[in-house]
Structures are given as C-alpha cells and as structure tokens.
Amino acid sequence: MAAEIQPKPLTRKPILLQRVEGSQEVVNMAVIVPKEEGVISVSEDRTVRVWLKRDSGQYWPSIYHAMPSPCSCMSFNPETRRLSIGLDNGTISEFILSEDYNKMTPVKNYQAHQSRVTMILFVLELEWVLSTGQDKQFAWHCSESGQRLGVYRTNAVASGLQFDVETRHVFIGDHSGQVTILKLEQENCTLVTTFRGHTGGVTALCWDPVQRILFSGSSDHSVIMWDIGGRKGTAIELQGHNDKIQALSYAQHTRQLISCGGDGGIVVWNMDVERQETPEWLDSDSCQKCDQPFFWNFKQMWDNKKIGLRQHHCRKCGKAVCGKCSSKRSSIPLMGFEFEVRVCDSCHEAITDEERVPTATFHDSKHNIVHVHFDATRGWLLTSGTDKVIKVRQ
C-alpha cells in the first residue's frame, strides 16, 4: 500500500529552486504540474508552454504552442489533463495534454466573451466551464457540447472567480469592490447576495470549501476573510501588505493563506488560530477618553474655550480619540494587524505580549507578482511576475 503524501506547510523562508525564463511578455498564469518537475504557463506573448526539468537541471519547453491572441488566463485539471486557455479576443480554447506532457491536442473553442477573458474555472464534477471577461459578463458553458448554458452581467469587470461544487454557488469579485454570490443551475442562475468590505477593487478571490470561508484581496492592500458558512456575517481583515493584493492561494490541509502583493511581498498567514473581528469605528463629537472637542464641535469649543482636535480611531476598541490619547502603536495579529497601528493608551496597556505574537511570515519574491500557485503535497510555491520570469520555491 502506497504511503499517504502529507501536505507540507510553509514554515520557513522559501528557498528558490528554479527560475524559468524565456517568455517575451508577462506570464499571466502558471501552474506546477502535479507529480512532475514541470510548469505550464500562458503569456501575453501568445504562447502556451509546458516546461519540464531536464537532466541539466534546467527547465526547457516540451511544448511551445502559439495562440492567435495573447493568453490572459488558464485553468488546468490534473485528472483529465484538460487545459482551458482564455484569450484576449474573448475566446476560450481547450486542449488535452498527453501523459508525458510532450503534446497538446485541440478539443474545442468557446466564443465565451466579446473581449478579454479575465478568469476561467473548469468544474469536472458538473462538466462546466465558468468564465468572466472584460465585457462585464460571467458565463458558463457545457464542456461536453460546448453550448453556452447561461450568462450574468456583473457590476464591473470581474477579476476574481471561485466556485463551490457542493452548493453550486459561484463567487465573483469585481473592480468596484463588490463580491457577488450566484446559485447556478443547468441553464439559469439566481442572485443570492452581494456584499462589500474593501475600499478598492477586488483583485483576487480564494475559497476554502471545508471551512466555507471566502478570502478576497484588493487594491486597498488588504485581505478580508468572509465566514460564509457561519451565516453570521463575520468579516475579518488581514493587513500585511504595502501594495495591492495581486494573487491568493489557500492550503486547506495546513490552513495557510498565501497572499502576494504588487511590490513582490509574499505573506503566509496562519489561519489555524481564532481571529477577531475589527470593531466598527464609533462616531463622536469629542474624544471618548478625555472629552476634548473635535475641530467641528464649535459649541463645545466655545463653551470650554478649547481649540478643537483632530479625530482618530483606536484599532482595538474602535473608539474616537484625540492624538494625545492615542499616542501609542501596537501590532494586533489576531485582529489581522501584523504591522503596528494606532491604539488608545488604555488598549495599549491591555494588549499582552502573547497577543503581539505574529500569525504571519513575510517574504520578498524580488519580482512584481501577477499570479501564485501552491503545490501543497511538495510545499512548492510558484510565482510569475511582470519581469516575465517564473520562480519556483520550496
């Protein structure tokens, strides 16, 4: 009986195993080939490449295929070796890769969108191909017949797409900052709900079907953890980036979330801890600690003959406070604040050293990341960047 392969968590600084170079333009997406030392990539230079490790230790293309339009995204199913490629002209092209990954056979084309395809998901259990495009449409097709089953117009251009097979719920994140949940049927869909939490556009989505948690990354530099399964509307912010979130990946077995920023920062979050919601910011006309008026509170300023102060908020309790009463800074990792943030003086005294223990690790990829893929069985982390380079780390 074969030994069970245990997923490997990222617990240390990832070591660079390989740089894969050769693309003439940005590599928009890439995935690690399961059980092989190989990588599949699609690029803005119109090429689809399968890179396999040679005896020299270098990765060289075993497949080099030119598409009629720049390749914007892809979805690869290891079980069937089905490769679905989204193109800039709105077409989705489907191929089957050979067992030795040396040949790709065309299967069919879908005229899915009127402009660039932004995301694709292939759902083997239902034989569906889900996609979003710059035409502000979400569409789903039958992968057997190639027939379009339905379409839904989104609020803005979608940049995040996830699907839950059990409930047939699709999650769509768009540039307006909205997340839309639809219930899909064979030929129609029902709007379940929409919600917002980011101050910028949604740039990436990731779904944990076991814990039933949705993660959204945004151009506002934050990640939000939405507890969909808990049905309590819990939303927990994760603040650990200095630039917009470009990509997310989640390792279910080790409960680690990997978020990548436009500045090359990689943050590995330990999600196997009990996190706390950030409090709502309270409204007040005066400091809720010392009662000094804020600058718009003319009556109290006049009555007390005091100069109005600027309003701030404590990230721990949410109270409206003045600068003098919130002069301290502290990290609050269980609330998602891995960096030091403003807290009121009383909260600063109450925060223990244990509460300041980091729940995330930080790494520099040394390139501007556009996509990430994590192979949990080997603990390999792949990133592709605007520098046209694919990096594989362990």
mmCIF file of C-alpha atoms in Angstrom:
data_model
loop_
_atom_site.group_PDB
_atom_site.id
_atom_site.type_symbol
_atom_site.label_atom_id
_atom_site.label_comp_id
_atom_site.label_asym_id
_atom_site.label_seq_id
_atom_site.Cartn_x
_atom_site.Cartn_y
_atom_site.Cartn_z
ATOM 1 C CA MET A 1 0.000 0.000 0.000
ATOM 2 C CA ALA A 2 1.426 3.369 -1.012
ATOM 3 C CA ALA A 3 2.321 5.782 1.757
ATOM 4 C CA GLU A 4 -0.002 8.737 2.159
ATOM 5 C CA ILE A 5 1.504 12.015 0.992
ATOM 6 C CA GLN A 6 1.288 14.593 3.756
ATOM 7 C CA PRO A 7 0.821 18.230 2.737
ATOM 8 C CA LYS A 8 3.812 20.376 3.667
ATOM 9 C CA PRO A 9 3.227 23.753 5.317
ATOM 10 C CA LEU A 10 5.316 26.831 4.579
ATOM 11 C CA THR A 11 7.078 27.324 7.916
ATOM 12 C CA ARG A 12 10.337 28.988 6.885
ATOM 13 C CA LYS A 13 11.711 31.332 4.279
ATOM 14 C CA PRO A 14 11.049 29.739 0.873
ATOM 15 C CA ILE A 15 14.237 28.707 -0.935
ATOM 16 C CA LEU A 16 14.450 29.414 -4.670
ATOM 17 C CA LEU A 17 14.539 26.104 -6.552
ATOM 18 C CA GLN A 18 14.291 27.341 -10.121
ATOM 19 C CA ARG A 19 13.951 30.384 -12.329
ATOM 20 C CA VAL A 20 12.056 29.666 -15.534
ATOM 21 C CA GLU A 21 12.809 32.256 -18.204
ATOM 22 C CA GLY A 22 12.121 32.590 -21.904
ATOM 23 C CA SER A 23 8.762 34.332 -22.294
ATOM 24 C CA GLN A 24 8.828 37.538 -24.341
ATOM 25 C CA GLU A 25 5.986 39.186 -22.371
ATOM 26 C CA VAL A 26 4.315 38.912 -18.963
ATOM 27 C CA VAL A 27 3.425 35.376 -17.829
ATOM 28 C CA ASN A 28 -0.196 35.922 -16.791
ATOM 29 C CA MET A 29 -0.673 32.499 -15.199
ATOM 30 C CA ALA A 30 1.349 29.368 -14.470
ATOM 31 C CA VAL A 31 0.811 26.139 -12.519
ATOM 32 C CA ILE A 32 3.059 23.402 -11.179
ATOM 33 C CA VAL A 33 2.490 20.059 -12.924
ATOM 34 C CA PRO A 34 1.402 17.511 -10.279
ATOM 35 C CA LYS A 35 3.794 14.583 -9.706
ATOM 36 C CA GLU A 36 6.182 16.025 -12.296
ATOM 37 C CA GLU A 37 9.002 18.520 -12.191
ATOM 38 C CA GLY A 38 7.292 20.793 -14.640
ATOM 39 C CA VAL A 39 5.362 24.009 -15.130
ATOM 40 C CA ILE A 40 2.556 25.047 -17.502
ATOM 41 C CA SER A 41 2.464 28.747 -18.413
ATOM 42 C CA VAL A 42 0.426 31.128 -20.566
ATOM 43 C CA SER A 43 1.762 34.500 -21.580
ATOM 44 C CA GLU A 44 0.885 37.832 -23.098
ATOM 45 C CA ASP A 45 3.302 36.852 -25.931
ATOM 46 C CA ARG A 46 0.527 34.465 -27.185
ATOM 47 C CA THR A 47 2.421 31.302 -26.162
ATOM 48 C CA VAL A 48 1.403 28.251 -24.161
ATOM 49 C CA ARG A 49 4.431 26.439 -22.809
ATOM 50 C CA VAL A 50 4.974 23.267 -20.834
ATOM 51 C CA TRP A 51 8.360 23.390 -19.127
ATOM 52 C CA LEU A 52 9.910 20.099 -17.959
ATOM 53 C CA LYS A 53 13.085 19.717 -15.933
ATOM 54 C CA ARG A 54 15.916 18.215 -17.986
ATOM 55 C CA ASP A 55 18.986 16.240 -16.891
ATOM 56 C CA SER A 56 20.916 19.513 -16.810
ATOM 57 C CA GLY A 57 18.632 20.695 -14.001
ATOM 58 C CA GLN A 58 17.141 23.432 -16.176
ATOM 59 C CA TYR A 59 13.525 23.748 -17.302
ATOM 60 C CA TRP A 60 13.048 23.660 -21.078
ATOM 61 C CA PRO A 61 9.806 23.731 -23.112
ATOM 62 C CA SER A 62 8.499 20.300 -24.092
ATOM 63 C CA ILE A 63 5.519 22.122 -25.637
ATOM 64 C CA TYR A 64 5.628 25.536 -27.296
ATOM 65 C CA HIS A 65 2.299 26.483 -28.843
ATOM 66 C CA ALA A 66 1.396 29.859 -30.327
ATOM 67 C CA MET A 67 -2.181 31.058 -29.911
ATOM 68 C CA PRO A 68 -3.973 33.544 -32.240
ATOM 69 C CA SER A 69 -4.279 36.129 -29.426
ATOM 70 C CA PRO A 70 -2.485 36.972 -26.142
ATOM 71 C CA CYS A 71 -3.193 34.414 -23.396
ATOM 72 C CA SER A 72 -4.830 36.119 -20.415
ATOM 73 C CA CYS A 73 -5.641 33.206 -18.077
ATOM 74 C CA MET A 74 -5.886 29.431 -17.793
ATOM 75 C CA SER A 75 -7.383 26.530 -15.852
ATOM 76 C CA PHE A 76 -5.700 23.106 -15.661
ATOM 77 C CA ASN A 77 -7.387 19.929 -14.432
ATOM 78 C CA PRO A 78 -4.734 17.318 -13.491
ATOM 79 C CA GLU A 79 -7.155 14.357 -13.533
ATOM 80 C CA THR A 80 -8.157 14.801 -17.162
ATOM 81 C CA ARG A 81 -5.086 16.878 -18.173
ATOM 82 C CA ARG A 82 -7.583 19.312 -19.676
ATOM 83 C CA LEU A 83 -6.100 22.767 -20.259
ATOM 84 C CA SER A 84 -8.518 25.669 -20.793
ATOM 85 C CA ILE A 85 -6.953 28.922 -22.001
ATOM 86 C CA GLY A 86 -8.605 32.339 -22.005
ATOM 87 C CA LEU A 87 -7.584 34.729 -24.746
ATOM 88 C CA ASP A 88 -7.536 38.478 -25.200
ATOM 89 C CA ASN A 89 -10.079 38.213 -28.037
ATOM 90 C CA GLY A 90 -12.723 36.625 -25.755
ATOM 91 C CA THR A 91 -12.234 33.022 -26.890
ATOM 92 C CA ILE A 92 -11.607 30.058 -24.585
ATOM 93 C CA SER A 93 -9.526 27.319 -26.232
ATOM 94 C CA GLU A 94 -9.439 23.819 -24.776
ATOM 95 C CA PHE A 95 -6.680 21.222 -25.123
ATOM 96 C CA ILE A 96 -5.825 17.793 -23.716
ATOM 97 C CA LEU A 97 -2.186 17.244 -22.723
ATOM 98 C CA SER A 98 -0.541 13.865 -23.298
ATOM 99 C CA GLU A 99 0.554 11.734 -20.317
ATOM 100 C CA ASP A 100 4.209 12.613 -20.876
ATOM 101 C CA TYR A 101 3.360 16.322 -21.299
ATOM 102 C CA ASN A 102 5.043 16.451 -24.702
ATOM 103 C CA LYS A 103 1.924 17.029 -26.814
ATOM 104 C CA MET A 104 -1.303 19.047 -26.598
ATOM 105 C CA THR A 105 -4.350 18.132 -28.689
ATOM 106 C CA PRO A 106 -7.015 20.756 -29.514
ATOM 107 C CA VAL A 107 -10.523 19.863 -28.281
ATOM 108 C CA LYS A 108 -12.817 22.847 -28.871
ATOM 109 C CA ASN A 109 -13.174 26.622 -28.773
ATOM 110 C CA TYR A 110 -15.821 28.584 -26.880
ATOM 111 C CA GLN A 111 -16.861 32.032 -28.092
ATOM 112 C CA ALA A 112 -17.300 32.986 -24.465
ATOM 113 C CA HIS A 113 -16.866 36.774 -24.322
ATOM 114 C CA GLN A 114 -16.796 39.863 -26.500
ATOM 115 C CA SER A 115 -13.436 40.967 -25.093
ATOM 116 C CA ARG A 116 -10.548 39.713 -22.952
ATOM 117 C CA VAL A 117 -11.230 36.686 -20.734
ATOM 118 C CA THR A 118 -10.216 37.539 -17.162
ATOM 119 C CA MET A 119 -10.786 34.251 -15.276
ATOM 120 C CA ILE A 120 -11.593 30.591 -16.078
ATOM 121 C CA LEU A 121 -12.628 27.645 -13.919
ATOM 122 C CA PHE A 122 -13.212 24.102 -15.192
ATOM 123 C CA VAL A 123 -15.620 22.131 -12.974
ATOM 124 C CA LEU A 124 -15.076 18.434 -13.661
ATOM 125 C CA GLU A 125 -17.942 17.208 -11.457
ATOM 126 C CA LEU A 126 -20.532 19.162 -13.485
ATOM 127 C CA GLU A 127 -18.649 19.356 -16.794
ATOM 128 C CA TRP A 128 -18.920 23.141 -16.763
ATOM 129 C CA VAL A 129 -16.523 25.846 -17.888
ATOM 130 C CA LEU A 130 -17.017 29.070 -15.910
ATOM 131 C CA SER A 131 -15.521 32.356 -17.073
ATOM 132 C CA THR A 132 -15.530 36.124 -16.656
ATOM 133 C CA GLY A 133 -14.498 38.777 -19.162
ATOM 134 C CA GLN A 134 -13.790 42.443 -19.608
ATOM 135 C CA ASP A 135 -17.238 42.640 -21.218
ATOM 136 C CA LYS A 136 -18.584 42.574 -17.605
ATOM 137 C CA GLN A 137 -20.164 39.182 -18.105
ATOM 138 C CA PHE A 138 -19.979 35.903 -16.220
ATOM 139 C CA ALA A 139 -20.743 32.912 -18.460
ATOM 140 C CA TRP A 140 -20.868 29.156 -18.064
ATOM 141 C CA HIS A 141 -20.664 26.531 -20.802
ATOM 142 C CA CYS A 142 -21.103 22.779 -21.049
ATOM 143 C CA SER A 143 -17.626 21.284 -21.602
ATOM 144 C CA GLU A 144 -19.092 18.280 -23.438
ATOM 145 C CA SER A 145 -21.258 20.052 -26.005
ATOM 146 C CA GLY A 146 -19.571 23.455 -25.957
ATOM 147 C CA GLN A 147 -23.021 25.044 -25.596
ATOM 148 C CA ARG A 148 -23.452 28.208 -23.562
ATOM 149 C CA LEU A 149 -25.689 27.440 -20.575
ATOM 150 C CA GLY A 150 -26.142 30.935 -19.218
ATOM 151 C CA VAL A 151 -24.783 34.418 -18.692
ATOM 152 C CA TYR A 152 -24.950 37.038 -15.922
ATOM 153 C CA ARG A 153 -23.919 40.684 -16.227
ATOM 154 C CA THR A 154 -21.607 41.812 -13.421
ATOM 155 C CA ASN A 155 -21.431 45.227 -11.781
ATOM 156 C CA ALA A 156 -17.928 45.860 -13.144
ATOM 157 C CA VAL A 157 -15.068 43.932 -14.767
ATOM 158 C CA ALA A 158 -14.522 40.774 -12.717
ATOM 159 C CA SER A 159 -11.048 39.843 -11.523
ATOM 160 C CA GLY A 160 -11.870 37.039 -9.070
ATOM 161 C CA LEU A 161 -13.831 33.821 -9.629
ATOM 162 C CA GLN A 162 -14.403 30.847 -7.305
ATOM 163 C CA PHE A 163 -16.940 28.005 -7.226
ATOM 164 C CA ASP A 164 -18.329 25.667 -4.563
ATOM 165 C CA VAL A 165 -19.276 22.317 -6.094
ATOM 166 C CA GLU A 166 -21.461 21.161 -3.191
ATOM 167 C CA THR A 167 -23.829 24.148 -3.178
ATOM 168 C CA ARG A 168 -23.232 25.288 -6.778
ATOM 169 C CA HIS A 169 -22.501 28.786 -5.547
ATOM 170 C CA VAL A 170 -20.225 30.947 -7.671
ATOM 171 C CA PHE A 171 -18.314 33.875 -6.138
ATOM 172 C CA ILE A 172 -17.405 36.830 -8.378
ATOM 173 C CA GLY A 173 -15.210 39.722 -7.249
ATOM 174 C CA ASP A 174 -15.076 42.849 -9.411
ATOM 175 C CA HIS A 175 -13.192 46.122 -9.811
ATOM 176 C CA SER A 176 -15.909 48.104 -7.998
ATOM 177 C CA GLY A 177 -15.095 46.240 -4.780
ATOM 178 C CA GLN A 178 -18.260 44.129 -4.839
ATOM 179 C CA VAL A 179 -18.462 40.370 -4.305
ATOM 180 C CA THR A 180 -21.471 38.666 -5.921
ATOM 181 C CA ILE A 181 -22.762 35.200 -4.972
ATOM 182 C CA LEU A 182 -24.865 33.353 -7.552
ATOM 183 C CA LYS A 183 -26.622 29.981 -7.332
ATOM 184 C CA LEU A 184 -26.057 28.142 -10.615
ATOM 185 C CA GLU A 185 -28.421 25.665 -12.214
ATOM 186 C CA GLN A 186 -28.050 23.886 -15.529
ATOM 187 C CA GLU A 187 -29.434 26.764 -17.596
ATOM 188 C CA ASN A 188 -30.135 29.614 -15.181
ATOM 189 C CA CYS A 189 -28.780 31.353 -12.104
ATOM 190 C CA THR A 190 -30.193 33.095 -9.046
ATOM 191 C CA LEU A 191 -28.655 36.063 -7.273
ATOM 192 C CA VAL A 192 -28.031 35.031 -3.655
ATOM 193 C CA THR A 193 -26.424 38.209 -2.314
ATOM 194 C CA THR A 194 -23.817 40.896 -2.865
ATOM 195 C CA PHE A 195 -21.503 42.445 -0.292
ATOM 196 C CA ARG A 196 -18.686 44.956 0.018
ATOM 197 C CA GLY A 197 -15.883 45.404 2.503
ATOM 198 C CA HIS A 198 -12.961 46.817 0.558
ATOM 199 C CA THR A 199 -12.325 50.466 -0.215
ATOM 200 C CA GLY A 200 -10.707 49.431 -3.513
ATOM 201 C CA GLY A 201 -11.472 46.925 -6.260
ATOM 202 C CA VAL A 202 -11.370 43.177 -5.627
ATOM 203 C CA THR A 203 -8.271 41.762 -7.315
ATOM 204 C CA ALA A 204 -8.352 38.105 -6.214
ATOM 205 C CA LEU A 205 -10.606 35.514 -4.581
ATOM 206 C CA CYS A 206 -9.868 32.208 -2.854
ATOM 207 C CA TRP A 207 -12.360 29.657 -1.463
ATOM 208 C CA ASP A 208 -11.993 27.129 1.361
ATOM 209 C CA PRO A 209 -14.797 24.571 0.785
ATOM 210 C CA VAL A 210 -14.127 22.765 4.087
ATOM 211 C CA GLN A 211 -14.332 25.721 6.474
ATOM 212 C CA ARG A 212 -16.627 27.523 3.982
ATOM 213 C CA ILE A 213 -14.586 30.705 4.089
ATOM 214 C CA LEU A 214 -14.062 33.129 1.196
ATOM 215 C CA PHE A 215 -10.911 35.249 1.033
ATOM 216 C CA SER A 216 -10.833 38.424 -1.046
ATOM 217 C CA GLY A 217 -7.780 40.516 -1.902
ATOM 218 C CA SER A 218 -7.986 44.123 -3.004
ATOM 219 C CA SER A 219 -6.174 47.101 -4.441
ATOM 220 C CA ASP A 220 -6.654 48.674 -0.978
ATOM 221 C CA HIS A 221 -3.739 46.419 0.211
ATOM 222 C CA SER A 222 -5.990 44.269 2.433
ATOM 223 C CA VAL A 223 -7.358 40.730 2.520
ATOM 224 C CA ILE A 224 -10.793 40.051 4.018
ATOM 225 C CA MET A 225 -11.829 36.665 5.391
ATOM 226 C CA TRP A 226 -15.607 36.181 4.909
ATOM 227 C CA ASP A 227 -17.205 33.443 7.027
ATOM 228 C CA ILE A 228 -19.830 32.293 4.525
ATOM 229 C CA GLY A 229 -20.607 29.002 6.291
ATOM 230 C CA GLY A 230 -21.096 30.591 9.712
ATOM 231 C CA ARG A 231 -24.041 32.668 8.406
ATOM 232 C CA LYS A 232 -23.264 35.400 10.934
ATOM 233 C CA GLY A 233 -21.782 37.915 8.512
ATOM 234 C CA THR A 234 -18.351 37.697 10.142
ATOM 235 C CA ALA A 235 -15.659 39.519 8.163
ATOM 236 C CA ILE A 236 -12.072 39.676 9.416
ATOM 237 C CA GLU A 237 -9.468 41.962 7.853
ATOM 238 C CA LEU A 238 -5.854 40.919 7.291
ATOM 239 C CA GLN A 239 -3.425 43.827 6.960
ATOM 240 C CA GLY A 240 0.077 42.786 5.959
ATOM 241 C CA HIS A 241 0.856 44.367 2.585
ATOM 242 C CA ASN A 242 2.153 47.746 1.443
ATOM 243 C CA ASP A 243 0.806 47.381 -2.097
ATOM 244 C CA LYS A 244 -2.277 45.985 -3.824
ATOM 245 C CA ILE A 245 -3.010 42.278 -3.498
ATOM 246 C CA GLN A 246 -2.312 40.536 -6.792
ATOM 247 C CA ALA A 247 -2.949 36.870 -6.021
ATOM 248 C CA LEU A 248 -4.212 34.483 -3.324
ATOM 249 C CA SER A 249 -3.746 30.769 -2.707
ATOM 250 C CA TYR A 250 -5.040 28.614 0.131
ATOM 251 C CA ALA A 251 -3.638 25.337 1.521
ATOM 252 C CA GLN A 252 -6.621 23.533 3.070
ATOM 253 C CA HIS A 253 -4.753 20.812 4.961
ATOM 254 C CA THR A 254 -2.323 23.161 6.681
ATOM 255 C CA ARG A 255 -4.809 26.067 6.894
ATOM 256 C CA GLN A 256 -2.392 28.595 5.446
ATOM 257 C CA LEU A 257 -3.368 31.524 3.262
ATOM 258 C CA ILE A 258 -0.736 32.862 0.859
ATOM 259 C CA SER A 259 -1.207 36.439 -0.334
ATOM 260 C CA CYS A 260 1.040 38.173 -2.849
ATOM 261 C CA GLY A 261 1.397 41.909 -3.399
ATOM 262 C CA GLY A 262 2.289 44.031 -6.391
ATOM 263 C CA ASP A 263 5.533 45.019 -4.669
ATOM 264 C CA GLY A 264 6.702 41.384 -4.575
ATOM 265 C CA GLY A 265 5.746 40.780 -0.956
ATOM 266 C CA ILE A 266 4.547 37.289 -0.026
ATOM 267 C CA VAL A 267 2.664 36.859 3.254
ATOM 268 C CA VAL A 268 1.905 33.383 4.633
ATOM 269 C CA TRP A 269 -0.979 33.635 7.122
ATOM 270 C CA ASN A 270 -1.666 31.020 9.780
ATOM 271 C CA MET A 271 -5.451 30.624 9.611
ATOM 272 C CA ASP A 272 -5.483 27.876 12.264
ATOM 273 C CA VAL A 273 -5.936 30.484 15.006
ATOM 274 C CA GLU A 274 -9.052 32.087 16.436
ATOM 275 C CA ARG A 275 -9.143 35.515 14.845
ATOM 276 C CA GLN A 276 -11.155 38.524 15.978
ATOM 277 C CA GLU A 277 -13.257 40.978 14.002
ATOM 278 C CA THR A 278 -12.052 44.551 13.879
ATOM 279 C CA PRO A 279 -14.516 46.829 15.705
ATOM 280 C CA GLU A 280 -16.725 49.349 13.945
ATOM 281 C CA TRP A 281 -15.394 52.882 14.297
ATOM 282 C CA LEU A 282 -17.559 54.859 16.687
ATOM 283 C CA ASP A 283 -18.824 58.363 15.931
ATOM 284 C CA SER A 284 -18.361 61.142 18.479
ATOM 285 C CA ASP A 285 -18.047 64.934 18.576
ATOM 286 C CA SER A 286 -15.396 64.727 21.285
ATOM 287 C CA CYS A 287 -12.626 62.383 22.402
ATOM 288 C CA GLN A 288 -14.146 59.367 24.122
ATOM 289 C CA LYS A 289 -11.208 59.255 26.533
ATOM 290 C CA CYS A 290 -10.560 62.851 27.648
ATOM 291 C CA ASP A 291 -13.758 64.534 26.334
ATOM 292 C CA GLN A 292 -11.809 67.208 24.424
ATOM 293 C CA PRO A 293 -13.888 68.504 21.461
ATOM 294 C CA PHE A 294 -13.022 67.657 17.873
ATOM 295 C CA PHE A 295 -12.474 70.564 15.490
ATOM 296 C CA TRP A 296 -16.013 70.547 14.059
ATOM 297 C CA ASN A 297 -17.657 70.696 17.523
ATOM 298 C CA PHE A 298 -17.944 74.506 17.642
ATOM 299 C CA LYS A 299 -20.371 74.643 20.575
ATOM 300 C CA GLN A 300 -18.153 72.682 22.950
ATOM 301 C CA MET A 301 -15.082 74.547 21.722
ATOM 302 C CA TRP A 302 -16.808 77.860 22.515
ATOM 303 C CA ASP A 303 -18.219 76.727 25.868
ATOM 304 C CA ASN A 304 -14.915 75.252 27.077
ATOM 305 C CA LYS A 305 -12.719 77.846 25.361
ATOM 306 C CA LYS A 306 -10.735 74.967 23.847
ATOM 307 C CA ILE A 307 -9.151 74.521 20.401
ATOM 308 C CA GLY A 308 -10.708 71.625 18.506
ATOM 309 C CA LEU A 309 -8.628 68.488 17.963
ATOM 310 C CA ARG A 310 -8.298 66.079 15.079
ATOM 311 C CA GLN A 311 -10.227 62.796 15.369
ATOM 312 C CA HIS A 312 -8.507 59.395 15.284
ATOM 313 C CA HIS A 313 -9.727 55.864 15.999
ATOM 314 C CA CYS A 314 -8.294 53.085 18.137
ATOM 315 C CA ARG A 315 -7.944 49.927 16.018
ATOM 316 C CA LYS A 316 -8.516 47.719 19.080
ATOM 317 C CA CYS A 317 -11.714 49.173 20.602
ATOM 318 C CA GLY A 318 -12.926 51.424 17.781
ATOM 319 C CA LYS A 319 -13.381 54.493 19.993
ATOM 320 C CA ALA A 320 -12.973 58.003 18.607
ATOM 321 C CA VAL A 321 -9.923 59.508 20.309
ATOM 322 C CA CYS A 322 -7.599 62.501 20.045
ATOM 323 C CA GLY A 323 -3.918 62.253 19.202
ATOM 324 C CA LYS A 324 -2.805 62.706 22.812
ATOM 325 C CA CYS A 325 -4.951 59.781 23.978
ATOM 326 C CA SER A 326 -3.722 57.530 21.138
ATOM 327 C CA SER A 327 -0.003 58.248 21.049
ATOM 328 C CA LYS A 328 0.986 54.559 21.179
ATOM 329 C CA ARG A 329 1.274 51.987 18.382
ATOM 330 C CA SER A 330 0.974 48.217 18.525
ATOM 331 C CA SER A 331 0.545 45.215 16.282
ATOM 332 C CA ILE A 332 -2.648 43.183 16.891
ATOM 333 C CA PRO A 333 -2.084 39.981 14.851
ATOM 334 C CA LEU A 334 -5.288 38.209 15.923
ATOM 335 C CA MET A 335 -7.210 41.180 14.504
ATOM 336 C CA GLY A 336 -5.178 40.960 11.297
ATOM 337 C CA PHE A 337 -2.872 43.894 12.062
ATOM 338 C CA GLU A 338 0.614 42.449 11.581
ATOM 339 C CA PHE A 339 2.048 45.975 11.356
ATOM 340 C CA GLU A 340 1.893 48.463 14.224
ATOM 341 C CA VAL A 341 -1.300 50.555 14.167
ATOM 342 C CA ARG A 342 -2.783 53.356 16.263
ATOM 343 C CA VAL A 343 -4.355 52.263 19.554
ATOM 344 C CA CYS A 344 -5.609 54.271 22.514
ATOM 345 C CA ASP A 345 -3.352 54.364 25.559
ATOM 346 C CA SER A 346 -5.591 52.122 27.672
ATOM 347 C CA CYS A 347 -5.796 49.436 24.955
ATOM 348 C CA HIS A 348 -2.020 49.621 24.531
ATOM 349 C CA GLU A 349 -1.578 48.803 28.210
ATOM 350 C CA ALA A 350 -4.098 45.954 27.986
ATOM 351 C CA ILE A 351 -2.500 44.218 24.963
ATOM 352 C CA THR A 352 -0.261 41.402 26.231
ATOM 353 C CA ASP A 353 2.995 40.156 24.689
ATOM 354 C CA GLU A 354 1.189 36.941 23.731
ATOM 355 C CA GLU A 355 -1.347 38.965 21.760
ATOM 356 C CA ARG A 356 1.511 40.580 19.831
ATOM 357 C CA VAL A 357 2.973 37.263 18.638
ATOM 358 C CA PRO A 358 2.882 37.316 14.782
ATOM 359 C CA THR A 359 0.459 34.989 12.994
ATOM 360 C CA ALA A 360 2.081 35.528 9.577
ATOM 361 C CA THR A 361 5.511 35.341 7.978
ATOM 362 C CA PHE A 362 6.804 37.801 5.390
ATOM 363 C CA HIS A 363 8.959 37.099 2.357
ATOM 364 C CA ASP A 364 10.290 39.045 -0.631
ATOM 365 C CA SER A 365 9.849 37.398 -4.030
ATOM 366 C CA LYS A 366 12.096 40.004 -5.665
ATOM 367 C CA HIS A 367 9.667 40.480 -8.562
ATOM 368 C CA ASN A 368 6.268 42.081 -9.072
ATOM 369 C CA ILE A 369 3.895 39.131 -8.768
ATOM 370 C CA VAL A 370 0.865 38.705 -11.041
ATOM 371 C CA HIS A 371 -0.014 35.087 -10.159
ATOM 372 C CA VAL A 372 0.682 32.453 -7.487
ATOM 373 C CA HIS A 373 0.208 28.678 -7.310
ATOM 374 C CA PHE A 374 0.959 26.446 -4.312
ATOM 375 C CA ASP A 375 1.567 22.689 -4.546
ATOM 376 C CA ALA A 376 0.737 21.529 -1.010
ATOM 377 C CA THR A 377 1.999 17.951 -1.483
ATOM 378 C CA ARG A 378 5.554 19.132 -2.097
ATOM 379 C CA GLY A 379 5.392 22.531 -0.460
ATOM 380 C CA TRP A 380 6.344 24.224 -3.743
ATOM 381 C CA LEU A 381 5.355 27.841 -4.285
ATOM 382 C CA LEU A 382 5.216 29.236 -7.837
ATOM 383 C CA THR A 383 5.047 32.926 -8.662
ATOM 384 C CA SER A 384 5.001 34.643 -12.052
ATOM 385 C CA GLY A 385 5.817 38.312 -12.418
ATOM 386 C CA THR A 386 5.829 41.335 -14.654
ATOM 387 C CA ASP A 387 9.539 40.621 -15.229
ATOM 388 C CA LYS A 388 8.478 37.664 -17.487
ATOM 389 C CA VAL A 389 10.058 35.220 -15.006
ATOM 390 C CA ILE A 390 8.517 32.208 -13.229
ATOM 391 C CA LYS A 391 10.023 31.366 -9.856
ATOM 392 C CA VAL A 392 9.563 28.059 -8.017
ATOM 393 C CA ARG A 393 10.359 27.956 -4.307
ATOM 394 C CA GLN A 394 10.173 25.411 -1.516
#
